[in-house]
CSV table of C-alpha atoms and ligand atoms in Angstrom, one decimal:
chain,number,residue,atom,x,y,z
A,262,MET,CA,24.2,1.0,9.0
A,263,ASP,CA,23.7,4.7,8.8
A,264,PHE,CA,20.1,5.9,8.8
A,265,SER,CA,20.9,9.6,8.8
A,266,LEU,CA,19.0,11.4,6.1
A,267,THR,CA,20.8,13.1,3.2
A,268,GLU,CA,19.9,16.6,1.8
A,269,GLU,CA,17.9,14.8,-0.9
A,270,HIS,CA,16.0,12.8,1.6
A,271,LEU,CA,15.1,16.0,3.6
A,272,MET,CA,14.0,17.7,0.4
A,273,ILE,CA,11.7,15.0,-0.7
A,274,ARG,CA,10.3,14.6,2.8
A,275,ASP,CA,9.6,18.3,3.1
A,276,ALA,CA,8.0,18.4,-0.4
A,277,ALA,CA,5.6,15.6,0.7
A,278,ARG,CA,5.0,17.3,4.1
A,279,ASP,CA,4.2,20.5,2.3
A,280,PHE,CA,1.9,18.8,-0.3
A,281,ALA,CA,0.1,17.0,2.5
A,282,ARG,CA,-0.6,20.1,4.5
A,283,THR,CA,-1.5,22.4,1.7
A,284,GLU,CA,-3.3,20.1,-0.8
A,285,LEU,CA,-4.4,17.0,1.1
A,286,LEU,CA,-5.5,18.5,4.5
A,287,PRO,CA,-8.2,20.8,3.0
A,288,GLY,CA,-11.1,18.5,2.1
A,289,VAL,CA,-9.8,15.3,3.7
A,290,ILE,CA,-12.9,15.1,5.9
A,291,GLU,CA,-15.2,15.6,2.9
A,292,ARG,CA,-13.3,13.0,0.8
A,293,ASP,CA,-13.7,10.5,3.6
A,294,LYS,CA,-17.5,11.2,3.9
A,295,GLU,CA,-18.0,11.2,0.1
A,296,GLN,CA,-15.7,8.2,-0.6
A,297,HIS,CA,-14.0,10.2,-3.3
A,298,PHE,CA,-10.5,11.1,-4.4
A,299,PRO,CA,-10.2,13.7,-7.2
A,300,LYS,CA,-8.2,13.0,-10.3
A,301,GLU,CA,-6.5,16.4,-10.0
A,302,LEU,CA,-4.9,15.4,-6.7
A,303,ILE,CA,-3.5,12.2,-8.4
A,304,THR,CA,-2.2,14.4,-11.2
A,305,LYS,CA,-0.5,16.7,-8.7
A,306,MET,CA,1.1,13.7,-7.0
A,307,GLY,CA,2.4,12.5,-10.4
A,308,ASP,CA,3.8,16.0,-11.1
A,309,LEU,CA,5.7,15.9,-7.8
A,310,GLY,CA,7.2,12.6,-8.8
A,311,PHE,CA,5.5,10.6,-6.1
A,312,LEU,CA,4.0,7.9,-8.4
A,313,GLY,CA,7.2,6.4,-9.8
A,314,MET,CA,9.8,7.4,-7.2
A,315,MET,CA,12.2,4.5,-7.4
A,316,VAL,CA,11.9,3.9,-11.2
A,317,ASP,CA,14.9,4.5,-13.4
A,318,PRO,CA,14.7,8.0,-14.9
A,319,LYS,CA,15.1,6.4,-18.4
A,320,TYR,CA,11.5,5.1,-17.9
A,321,GLY,CA,10.3,8.4,-16.5
A,322,GLY,CA,10.8,7.7,-12.8
A,323,GLY,CA,12.6,9.6,-10.0
A,324,GLY,CA,15.5,7.2,-9.6
A,325,MET,CA,15.2,7.6,-5.8
A,326,ASP,CA,16.0,5.0,-3.1
A,327,THR,CA,13.5,3.2,-0.9
A,328,THR,CA,14.2,5.5,2.1
A,329,SER,CA,12.9,8.4,0.0
A,330,TYR,CA,9.8,6.4,-0.8
A,331,VAL,CA,9.1,5.5,2.9
A,332,LEU,CA,9.6,9.2,3.9
A,333,VAL,CA,7.0,10.3,1.4
A,334,MET,CA,4.6,7.5,2.4
A,335,GLU,CA,4.9,8.6,6.1
A,336,GLU,CA,4.2,12.3,5.4
A,337,LEU,CA,1.2,11.7,3.1
A,338,SER,CA,-0.3,9.1,5.5
A,339,LYS,CA,-0.1,11.5,8.5
A,340,ILE,CA,-2.9,13.5,6.7
A,341,ASP,CA,-4.6,11.1,4.2
A,342,ALA,CA,-4.0,7.4,4.0
A,343,SER,CA,-6.4,7.3,1.0
A,344,ALA,CA,-3.8,9.3,-0.9
A,345,SER,CA,-0.8,7.3,0.2
A,346,VAL,CA,-2.4,3.9,-0.8
A,347,ILE,CA,-2.6,5.2,-4.4
A,348,VAL,CA,1.1,6.1,-4.1
A,349,SER,CA,2.0,2.8,-2.5
A,350,VAL,CA,0.2,0.6,-5.1
A,351,ASN,CA,1.5,2.5,-8.1
A,352,ASN,CA,5.1,2.5,-6.8
A,353,SER,CA,5.5,-0.8,-5.0
A,354,LEU,CA,3.1,-3.2,-6.6
A,355,VAL,CA,2.9,-1.9,-10.2
A,356,CYS,CA,6.0,0.1,-11.1
A,357,TYR,CA,8.4,-2.1,-9.1
A,358,GLY,CA,7.0,-5.3,-10.5
A,359,LEU,CA,7.3,-4.1,-14.1
A,360,GLU,CA,10.7,-2.6,-13.7
A,361,ALA,CA,12.2,-5.7,-12.1
A,362,TYR,CA,10.5,-8.4,-14.2
A,363,ALA,CA,8.8,-7.0,-17.4
A,364,SER,CA,10.3,-7.1,-20.9
A,365,GLU,CA,11.8,-4.1,-22.4
A,366,GLU,CA,8.8,-3.7,-24.7
A,367,GLN,CA,6.4,-3.9,-21.8
A,368,LYS,CA,8.4,-1.3,-19.9
A,369,GLU,CA,8.4,1.1,-22.8
A,370,LYS,CA,4.7,0.6,-23.4
A,371,TYR,CA,3.4,0.7,-19.8
A,372,LEU,CA,6.0,1.6,-17.2
A,373,THR,CA,6.9,5.0,-18.8
A,374,LYS,CA,3.3,6.1,-18.4
A,375,LEU,CA,2.8,4.6,-15.0
A,376,ALA,CA,6.0,6.1,-13.5
A,377,THR,CA,5.1,9.6,-14.5
A,378,GLY,CA,1.5,9.3,-13.3
A,379,GLN,CA,0.2,9.8,-16.8
A,380,SER,CA,-1.5,6.4,-16.2
A,381,ILE,CA,-2.5,4.7,-12.9
A,382,GLY,CA,-2.0,1.0,-12.1
A,383,ALA,CA,-3.7,-1.7,-10.0
A,384,PHE,CA,-2.5,-5.0,-8.6
A,385,CYS,CA,-5.0,-7.8,-8.8
A,386,LEU,CA,-4.2,-10.9,-6.7
A,387,SER,CA,-7.1,-11.3,-4.2
A,388,GLU,CA,-10.2,-13.2,-5.1
A,389,PRO,CA,-13.4,-14.2,-3.2
A,390,GLU,CA,-11.8,-17.6,-2.5
A,391,ALA,CA,-8.2,-16.6,-2.5
A,392,GLY,CA,-7.2,-13.8,0.0
A,393,SER,CA,-4.5,-15.0,2.4
A,394,ASP,CA,-4.5,-18.3,0.6
A,395,ALA,CA,-3.2,-16.7,-2.5
A,396,THR,CA,-2.2,-19.8,-4.4
A,397,SER,CA,-5.9,-20.9,-4.6
A,398,GLN,CA,-6.5,-18.8,-7.7
A,399,ARG,CA,-9.8,-19.4,-9.5
A,400,THR,CA,-9.2,-16.8,-12.2
A,401,THR,CA,-8.1,-18.7,-15.3
A,402,ALA,CA,-6.0,-17.6,-18.3
A,403,ILE,CA,-6.2,-20.4,-20.9
A,404,ASP,CA,-3.5,-20.6,-23.5
A,405,MET,CA,-5.3,-20.4,-26.9
A,406,GLY,CA,-2.2,-20.4,-29.0
A,407,ASP,CA,-1.8,-16.8,-30.0
A,408,HIS,CA,-3.4,-15.3,-26.9
A,409,TYR,CA,-4.7,-16.2,-23.4
A,410,LEU,CA,-8.4,-16.2,-22.6
A,411,LEU,CA,-8.9,-14.6,-19.2
A,412,ASN,CA,-12.0,-15.3,-17.0
A,413,GLY,CA,-12.7,-14.8,-13.4
A,414,THR,CA,-13.3,-12.3,-10.5
A,415,LYS,CA,-10.9,-10.3,-8.4
A,416,ASN,CA,-11.9,-8.8,-5.1
A,417,TRP,CA,-10.9,-5.7,-3.2
A,418,ILE,CA,-8.9,-4.0,-5.9
A,419,THR,CA,-7.4,-0.7,-4.9
A,420,ASN,CA,-7.6,1.9,-7.8
A,421,GLY,CA,-10.1,-0.6,-9.1
A,422,ASN,CA,-12.0,2.0,-11.2
A,423,SER,CA,-9.4,4.8,-11.5
A,424,ALA,CA,-6.6,2.6,-12.9
A,425,ASP,CA,-5.7,2.3,-16.6
A,426,TYR,CA,-3.6,-0.8,-16.4
A,427,TYR,CA,-4.0,-3.8,-14.2
A,428,ILE,CA,-1.5,-6.5,-13.2
A,429,VAL,CA,-3.6,-9.6,-13.0
A,430,ILE,CA,-2.5,-12.9,-11.5
A,431,ALA,CA,-4.3,-16.0,-12.9
A,432,GLN,CA,-4.1,-19.8,-13.1
A,433,THR,CA,-2.9,-21.0,-16.4
A,434,ASP,CA,-2.4,-24.7,-15.4
A,435,LYS,CA,-4.2,-26.0,-12.4
A,436,GLU,CA,-2.2,-29.3,-12.4
A,437,LYS,CA,1.0,-27.4,-11.6
A,438,GLY,CA,-0.4,-25.6,-8.5
A,439,HIS,CA,1.5,-22.3,-7.8
A,440,LYS,CA,3.9,-23.1,-10.6
A,441,GLY,CA,1.0,-22.9,-13.0
A,442,ILE,CA,0.2,-19.3,-12.2
A,443,ASN,CA,1.1,-16.3,-14.4
A,444,ALA,CA,0.9,-12.5,-14.2
A,445,PHE,CA,-0.5,-10.4,-17.1
A,446,ILE,CA,-0.8,-6.7,-17.9
A,447,ILE,CA,-4.4,-6.0,-18.8
A,448,GLU,CA,-5.8,-2.7,-20.2
A,449,LYS,CA,-9.1,-1.3,-18.8
A,450,THR,CA,-10.4,-0.6,-22.3
A,451,TRP,CA,-10.2,-4.2,-23.4
A,452,GLU,CA,-13.4,-6.0,-24.3
A,453,GLY,CA,-14.7,-8.2,-21.4
A,454,PHE,CA,-13.3,-6.0,-18.6
A,455,GLU,CA,-16.0,-5.0,-16.1
A,456,VAL,CA,-15.7,-3.0,-12.9
A,457,GLY,CA,-17.9,-4.0,-10.0
A,458,PRO,CA,-19.5,-1.6,-7.5
A,459,LYS,CA,-17.4,0.5,-5.2
A,460,GLU,CA,-16.9,-1.0,-1.7
A,461,ASP,CA,-18.4,1.1,1.2
A,462,LYS,CA,-15.5,0.9,3.7
A,463,LEU,CA,-14.6,1.6,7.4
A,464,GLY,CA,-11.5,3.5,6.5
A,465,ILE,CA,-9.4,4.8,3.6
A,466,ARG,CA,-12.8,5.7,2.2
A,467,GLY,CA,-11.3,8.1,-0.4
A,468,SER,CA,-9.5,5.1,-2.0
A,469,ASP,CA,-11.6,3.4,-4.7
A,470,THR,CA,-11.9,-0.3,-4.0
A,471,HIS,CA,-13.8,-2.5,-6.4
A,472,SER,CA,-14.2,-6.1,-7.5
A,473,LEU,CA,-13.3,-6.7,-11.2
A,474,ILE,CA,-14.9,-9.2,-13.5
A,475,PHE,CA,-13.2,-10.6,-16.5
A,476,ASN,CA,-15.3,-12.1,-19.3
A,477,ASP,CA,-13.4,-13.8,-22.0
A,478,ILE,CA,-10.7,-11.1,-22.2
A,479,LYS,CA,-8.3,-11.9,-25.0
A,480,VAL,CA,-4.8,-11.2,-23.6
A,481,PRO,CA,-2.0,-11.0,-26.1
A,482,LYS,CA,0.8,-13.5,-25.4
A,483,GLU,CA,3.3,-10.6,-25.1
A,484,ASN,CA,1.4,-9.3,-22.1
A,485,ARG,CA,2.5,-12.1,-19.8
A,486,ILE,CA,5.2,-11.0,-17.4
A,487,GLY,CA,8.3,-13.2,-17.2
A,488,GLU,CA,8.7,-16.9,-17.9
A,489,ASP,CA,5.7,-19.3,-18.0
A,490,GLY,CA,4.8,-20.2,-14.4
A,491,PHE,CA,6.5,-17.1,-12.8
A,492,GLY,CA,3.3,-15.4,-11.7
A,493,PHE,CA,3.1,-16.5,-8.0
A,494,LYS,CA,6.7,-15.7,-7.3
A,495,PHE,CA,6.3,-12.4,-9.1
A,496,ALA,CA,3.4,-11.6,-6.8
A,497,MET,CA,5.4,-12.6,-3.7
A,498,LYS,CA,8.5,-10.7,-4.7
A,499,THR,CA,6.4,-7.6,-5.5
A,500,LEU,CA,4.5,-7.8,-2.2
A,501,ALA,CA,7.8,-8.1,-0.3
A,502,GLY,CA,8.6,-4.4,-1.2
A,503,GLY,CA,4.9,-3.4,-1.0
A,504,ARG,CA,4.8,-4.4,2.7
A,505,ILE,CA,7.6,-1.9,3.5
A,506,GLY,CA,5.4,0.8,1.9
A,507,ILE,CA,2.4,-0.2,3.9
A,508,ALA,CA,4.5,-0.3,7.1
A,509,ALA,CA,5.4,3.3,6.3
A,510,GLN,CA,1.7,4.1,5.8
A,511,ALA,CA,1.0,2.7,9.2
A,512,LEU,CA,3.9,4.7,10.7
A,513,GLY,CA,2.4,7.9,9.1
A,514,ILE,CA,-1.1,7.2,10.5
A,515,ALA,CA,0.5,6.6,13.9
A,516,SER,CA,2.7,9.7,13.7
A,517,GLY,CA,-0.2,11.9,12.6
A,518,ALA,CA,-2.4,10.7,15.5
A,519,PHE,CA,0.5,11.2,18.0
A,520,GLU,CA,1.1,14.8,16.9
A,521,LEU,CA,-2.6,15.6,17.2
A,522,ALA,CA,-2.8,14.0,20.7
A,523,ARG,CA,0.3,15.7,21.9
A,524,ASP,CA,-0.8,19.1,20.8
A,525,TYR,CA,-4.3,18.7,22.1
A,526,SER,CA,-3.0,17.5,25.5
A,527,LYS,CA,-1.0,20.7,25.8
A,528,GLN,CA,-4.0,23.0,25.4
A,529,ARG,CA,-6.9,21.1,26.9
A,530,LYS,CA,-7.4,21.8,30.6
A,531,ALA,CA,-9.0,19.5,33.2
A,532,PHE,CA,-8.8,19.7,37.0
A,533,GLY,CA,-7.0,23.1,36.7
A,534,THR,CA,-4.1,22.1,34.5
A,535,GLU,CA,-3.4,21.0,30.9
A,536,ILE,CA,-4.2,17.3,30.6
A,537,CYS,CA,-0.6,16.5,29.6
A,538,ASN,CA,0.3,17.2,33.2
A,539,HIS,CA,-1.7,14.2,34.3
A,540,GLN,CA,0.7,11.3,34.2
A,541,ALA,CA,-1.9,9.0,32.8
A,542,ILE,CA,-1.9,11.1,29.6
A,543,ALA,CA,1.8,11.8,29.5
A,544,PHE,CA,2.5,8.1,29.7
A,545,LYS,CA,0.2,7.4,26.8
A,546,LEU,CA,2.2,9.9,24.8
A,547,ALA,CA,5.5,8.2,25.9
A,548,ASP,CA,4.2,4.8,24.8
A,549,MET,CA,3.1,6.1,21.5
A,550,LYS,CA,6.5,7.7,20.9
A,551,VAL,CA,8.4,4.6,21.8
A,552,ASN,CA,6.4,2.4,19.4
A,553,ILE,CA,6.6,5.0,16.6
A,554,ASN,CA,10.4,5.2,17.0
A,555,ALA,CA,10.7,1.4,17.0
A,556,SER,CA,8.5,1.2,13.9
A,557,ARG,CA,10.6,3.8,12.1
A,558,HIS,CA,13.8,1.9,12.8
A,559,LEU,CA,12.3,-1.4,11.5
A,560,ILE,CA,11.1,0.4,8.4
A,561,MET,CA,14.4,2.2,7.8
A,562,HIS,CA,16.2,-1.1,8.3
A,563,ALA,CA,14.0,-2.9,5.8
A,564,ALA,CA,14.3,-0.1,3.3
A,565,TRP,CA,18.1,0.0,3.7
A,566,MET,CA,18.3,-3.8,3.2
A,567,LYS,CA,16.3,-3.4,-0.1
A,568,ASP,CA,18.6,-0.6,-1.3
A,569,GLN,CA,21.7,-2.8,-0.4
A,570,GLY,CA,20.3,-5.6,-2.6
A,571,MET,CA,19.9,-7.9,0.4
A,572,ASP,CA,16.9,-10.2,1.0
A,573,TYR,CA,14.4,-7.9,2.7
A,574,ASN,CA,11.3,-10.2,2.7
A,575,VAL,CA,11.3,-11.0,6.4
A,576,ALA,CA,12.4,-7.5,7.4
A,577,GLY,CA,9.5,-6.0,5.5
A,578,CYS,CA,7.0,-8.4,7.1
A,579,THR,CA,8.5,-7.5,10.5
A,580,ALA,CA,8.2,-3.8,9.9
A,581,LYS,CA,4.6,-4.1,8.7
A,582,LEU,CA,3.5,-6.4,11.6
A,583,PHE,CA,4.9,-4.0,14.2
A,584,ALA,CA,4.0,-0.7,12.5
A,585,SER,CA,0.4,-1.7,11.8
A,586,GLN,CA,-0.1,-2.7,15.5
A,587,THR,CA,1.5,0.6,16.5
A,588,ALA,CA,-1.0,2.4,14.1
A,589,MET,CA,-3.9,0.7,15.8
A,590,ASP,CA,-2.7,1.2,19.4
A,591,THR,CA,-1.7,4.8,18.8
A,592,THR,CA,-4.9,5.9,17.1
A,593,VAL,CA,-7.1,4.3,19.7
A,594,GLU,CA,-5.2,6.1,22.4
A,595,ALA,CA,-5.2,9.4,20.5
A,596,VAL,CA,-9.0,9.3,20.4
A,597,GLN,CA,-8.9,8.7,24.2
A,598,VAL,CA,-6.6,11.7,24.8
A,599,HIS,CA,-9.1,13.8,22.9
A,600,GLY,CA,-12.0,12.7,25.0
A,601,GLY,CA,-15.4,13.4,23.4
A,602,ASN,CA,-13.7,15.6,20.8
A,603,GLY,CA,-11.8,12.5,19.6
A,604,TYR,CA,-15.1,10.9,18.6
A,605,VAL,CA,-16.1,13.5,16.1
A,606,LYS,CA,-14.8,14.1,12.6
A,607,GLU,CA,-13.4,17.6,12.8
A,608,TYR,CA,-10.5,16.5,15.2
A,609,HIS,CA,-9.3,13.9,12.6
A,610,VAL,CA,-8.2,11.2,15.1
A,611,GLU,CA,-11.4,9.1,14.6
A,612,ARG,CA,-10.6,8.9,10.8
A,613,LEU,CA,-7.0,8.0,11.5
A,614,MET,CA,-8.3,5.2,13.8
A,615,ARG,CA,-10.5,3.9,11.1
A,616,ASP,CA,-7.7,4.2,8.5
A,617,ALA,CA,-5.3,2.3,10.8
A,618,LYS,CA,-7.2,-1.0,10.7
A,619,ILE,CA,-6.6,-1.7,7.0
A,620,THR,CA,-2.8,-1.8,7.6
A,621,GLN,CA,-3.3,-5.0,9.6
A,622,ILE,CA,-5.3,-6.6,6.7
A,623,TYR,CA,-4.0,-5.7,3.2
A,624,GLU,CA,-0.8,-6.8,1.6
A,625,GLY,CA,-1.0,-9.8,3.9
A,626,THR,CA,-2.8,-9.8,7.3
A,627,SER,CA,-0.8,-9.7,10.5
A,628,GLU,CA,-1.3,-13.5,10.8
A,629,ILE,CA,0.2,-13.9,7.3
A,630,GLN,CA,3.2,-11.7,8.4
A,631,LYS,CA,3.7,-14.0,11.4
A,632,ILE,CA,3.6,-17.1,9.1
A,633,VAL,CA,6.4,-15.7,7.0
A,634,ILE,CA,8.4,-14.6,10.0
A,635,SER,CA,8.0,-17.9,11.9
A,636,ARG,CA,8.7,-20.1,8.9
A,637,ASP,CA,11.9,-18.2,8.4
A,638,LEU,CA,13.1,-18.4,12.0
A,639,LEU,CA,12.3,-22.2,12.1
A,640,LYS,CA,13.9,-23.2,8.9
A,641,ASP,CA,17.1,-25.3,9.0
B,707,CAA,N1,9.8,-14.4,-2.8
B,707,CAA,C1,10.0,-15.4,-3.7
B,707,CAA,N2,9.3,-16.6,-3.7
B,707,CAA,C2,8.5,-16.8,-2.7
B,707,CAA,C3,8.2,-15.8,-1.7
B,707,CAA,C4,9.0,-14.6,-1.8
B,707,CAA,N3,8.8,-13.6,-0.9
B,707,CAA,N4,7.3,-16.3,-0.9
B,707,CAA,C5,7.0,-17.5,-1.3
B,707,CAA,N5,7.7,-17.8,-2.4
B,707,CAA,C6,7.6,-19.0,-3.2
B,707,CAA,C7,8.0,-20.2,-2.4
B,707,CAA,O1,9.4,-20.4,-2.4
B,707,CAA,C8,7.3,-21.4,-3.1
B,707,CAA,O2,8.1,-21.7,-4.3
B,707,CAA,P1,8.8,-23.2,-4.4
B,707,CAA,O3,7.7,-24.2,-4.2
B,707,CAA,O4,9.4,-23.1,-5.8
B,707,CAA,O5,9.8,-23.2,-3.3
B,707,CAA,C9,6.1,-20.7,-3.6
B,707,CAA,O6,6.3,-19.3,-3.6
B,707,CAA,C10,4.9,-21.0,-2.7
B,707,CAA,O7,5.2,-20.5,-1.4
B,707,CAA,P2,4.6,-21.2,-0.1
B,707,CAA,O8,4.6,-22.7,-0.2
B,707,CAA,O9,5.2,-20.5,1.0
B,707,CAA,O10,3.0,-20.8,-0.3
B,707,CAA,P3,1.8,-20.7,0.7
B,707,CAA,O11,0.6,-21.2,0.0
B,707,CAA,O12,2.2,-21.4,2.0
B,707,CAA,O13,1.6,-19.1,0.9
B,707,CAA,C11,1.9,-17.0,1.8
B,707,CAA,C12,2.5,-18.3,1.4
B,707,CAA,C13,3.1,-16.2,2.4
B,707,CAA,C14,0.9,-17.2,2.9
B,707,CAA,C15,1.3,-16.3,0.7
B,707,CAA,O14,0.2,-16.9,0.1
B,707,CAA,C16,0.8,-14.8,1.0
B,707,CAA,O15,1.7,-13.9,1.1
B,707,CAA,N6,-0.5,-14.6,1.3
B,707,CAA,C17,-1.0,-13.3,1.5
B,707,CAA,C18,-1.4,-12.7,0.2
B,707,CAA,C19,-1.3,-11.2,0.2
B,707,CAA,O16,-0.4,-10.6,0.8
B,707,CAA,N7,-2.2,-10.5,-0.6
B,707,CAA,C20,-2.0,-9.1,-0.8
B,707,CAA,C21,-2.8,-8.7,-2.0
B,707,CAA,S1,-2.3,-7.1,-2.6
B,707,CAA,C22,-2.9,-6.0,-1.6
B,707,CAA,O17,-3.4,-6.3,-0.6
B,707,CAA,C23,-2.7,-4.6,-2.1
B,707,CAA,C24,-3.3,-3.5,-1.3
B,707,CAA,O18,-4.0,-3.8,-0.4
B,707,CAA,C25,-3.1,-2.1,-1.5
B,708,FAD,P1,-9.0,-14.4,4.7
B,708,FAD,O1,-7.8,-14.9,3.9
B,708,FAD,O2,-10.3,-15.0,4.5
B,708,FAD,O3,-8.6,-14.3,6.2
B,708,FAD,C1,-9.6,-14.2,7.2
B,708,FAD,C2,-8.9,-14.2,8.6
B,708,FAD,O4,-8.3,-15.5,8.7
B,708,FAD,C3,-7.7,-13.2,8.7
B,708,FAD,O5,-7.7,-12.8,10.0
B,708,FAD,C4,-6.5,-14.0,8.4
B,708,FAD,O6,-5.3,-13.5,8.9
B,708,FAD,C5,-6.9,-15.4,9.0
B,708,FAD,N1,-6.1,-16.5,8.3
B,708,FAD,C6,-6.2,-16.9,7.1
B,708,FAD,N2,-5.4,-17.9,6.9
B,708,FAD,C7,-4.7,-18.1,8.0
B,708,FAD,C8,-3.7,-19.0,8.4
B,708,FAD,N3,-3.1,-19.9,7.6
B,708,FAD,N4,-3.2,-18.9,9.7
B,708,FAD,C9,-3.8,-18.0,10.6
B,708,FAD,N5,-4.7,-17.1,10.2
B,708,FAD,C10,-5.2,-17.2,9.0
B,708,FAD,N6,-5.9,-7.3,-2.8
B,708,FAD,C11,-5.3,-7.2,-4.0
B,708,FAD,O7,-5.0,-8.2,-4.7
B,708,FAD,N7,-5.1,-6.0,-4.6
B,708,FAD,C12,-5.5,-4.8,-3.9
B,708,FAD,O8,-5.3,-3.7,-4.5
B,708,FAD,C13,-6.1,-4.9,-2.7
B,708,FAD,N8,-6.6,-3.8,-2.0
B,708,FAD,C14,-7.3,-4.0,-0.9
B,708,FAD,C15,-7.9,-2.8,-0.3
B,708,FAD,C16,-8.8,-3.0,0.8
B,708,FAD,C17,-9.4,-1.8,1.4
B,708,FAD,C18,-9.0,-4.3,1.3
B,708,FAD,C19,-9.9,-4.5,2.5
B,708,FAD,C20,-8.4,-5.4,0.8
B,708,FAD,C21,-7.5,-5.2,-0.3
B,708,FAD,N9,-7.0,-6.4,-0.9
B,708,FAD,C22,-6.3,-6.2,-2.1
B,708,FAD,C23,-7.2,-7.7,-0.4
B,708,FAD,C24,-6.4,-8.0,0.8
B,708,FAD,O9,-5.1,-8.3,0.5
B,708,FAD,C25,-7.0,-9.3,1.5
B,708,FAD,O10,-8.2,-8.8,2.1
B,708,FAD,C26,-6.1,-9.9,2.5
B,708,FAD,O11,-5.0,-10.5,1.9
B,708,FAD,C27,-6.9,-11.0,3.4
B,708,FAD,O12,-7.6,-11.8,2.6
B,708,FAD,P2,-9.2,-12.2,2.9
B,708,FAD,O13,-9.9,-10.8,3.0
B,708,FAD,O14,-9.7,-13.1,1.9
B,708,FAD,O15,-9.1,-12.8,4.3
């Protein structure tokens, strides 16, 4: 295993770092307050190639590896996790799923637009009664012969209003349990598609999270992804890569908070010296750095396994579990290092602390990551 970065890796990392500092940092506090993410910034991320990074260039993507993707996720998340979740959903949950499992016609019709950022995607698995327990789908897609009839409600959908295309998981045959679940590509403009109100959230407030309501949407047969009954496995396989992206988001949030805390501790004085000279503060920084480095190794390892074509499911869960805990611990301590200044918006660390929490909840809670990891280590 060689995790040293190539010239290309460094170039894409620096491009993301530059973009985050010059385009995302100005206005990040206002976007958080106003719960808004401007379309122009999404367009710029598309122009930089951040929205379809790993997709084959023949479908408009960047043809990059997973390491490049996690480097970009880390850099964007240091400044604005609301921006990086758009990147993560579009890359890992939408483009990856389509490239790996959609038909050639579906790829030409949808993937080419999604990979360039011309269109934005959303991934719709969660429901009011099916979050962690994802096989308990209540949304139904009834086979009507020449089309499916889609009805139900999805909850917590990232890019809920800003997306153009939605991958929707639905039950087509209740008797068959998870084998009676399918995934469909749905267009926002179709009759019967309704977007619920925007959620008023603790963190990643710039990201638009909505419930979606489907009322008798006619879904053409050709919009089903893969073989009949493949929908749950499709969701799980897609989420396996998504979790690496969210681990990198958590790493970025932690790194951003660490850098702010380190710099602040070198200029803030108390008791006649910079606070970094108090061992209690220096040790906090040491703990942060150790956990950040460990997270980075787990993430690079998972990304490397994916790029080698190995089974990366458990490695991705492990990276997400550890990095999201690191994001929480690091941001809480970064606020502490800042004292009272840590508690106000202009110093950024309070936002990073609020943003960190979601990494322990979405794309499988920490308890769900432990279920996957423990089932694997206990299997025969
Ligand atoms: N790859 C392929 N197949 C998989 C798989 C994987 N990674 N994981 C499970 N499967 C298969 C199993 O093999 C099984 O198939 P067979 O019966 O043919 O063997 C089938 O799927 C059902 O698996 P389980 O019996 O393990 O199912 P379960 O009900 O115990 O649930 C779970 C497993 C891991 C808990 C799963 O429900 C889960 O991941 N829950 C969390 C849901 C989640 O992560 N939601 C995220 C929504 S998207 C999001 O959050 C986006 C965002 O924020 C930005
Ligand atoms: P529940 O499943 O009700 O869990 C509640 C608690 O019980 C958790 O602590 C959980 O870990 C625990 N728990 C549940 N089952 C077990 C068990 N067997 N063992 C131990 N503990 C257990 N979903 C999408 O499909 N697409 C999206 O784009 C998307 N974006 C999101 C954005 C945001 C901001 C948020 C908040 C959520 C988003 N989600 C999305 C949904 C997210 O994936 C779910 O919230 C998550 O999977 C947890 O489901 P739940 O909220 O129903 O919690």
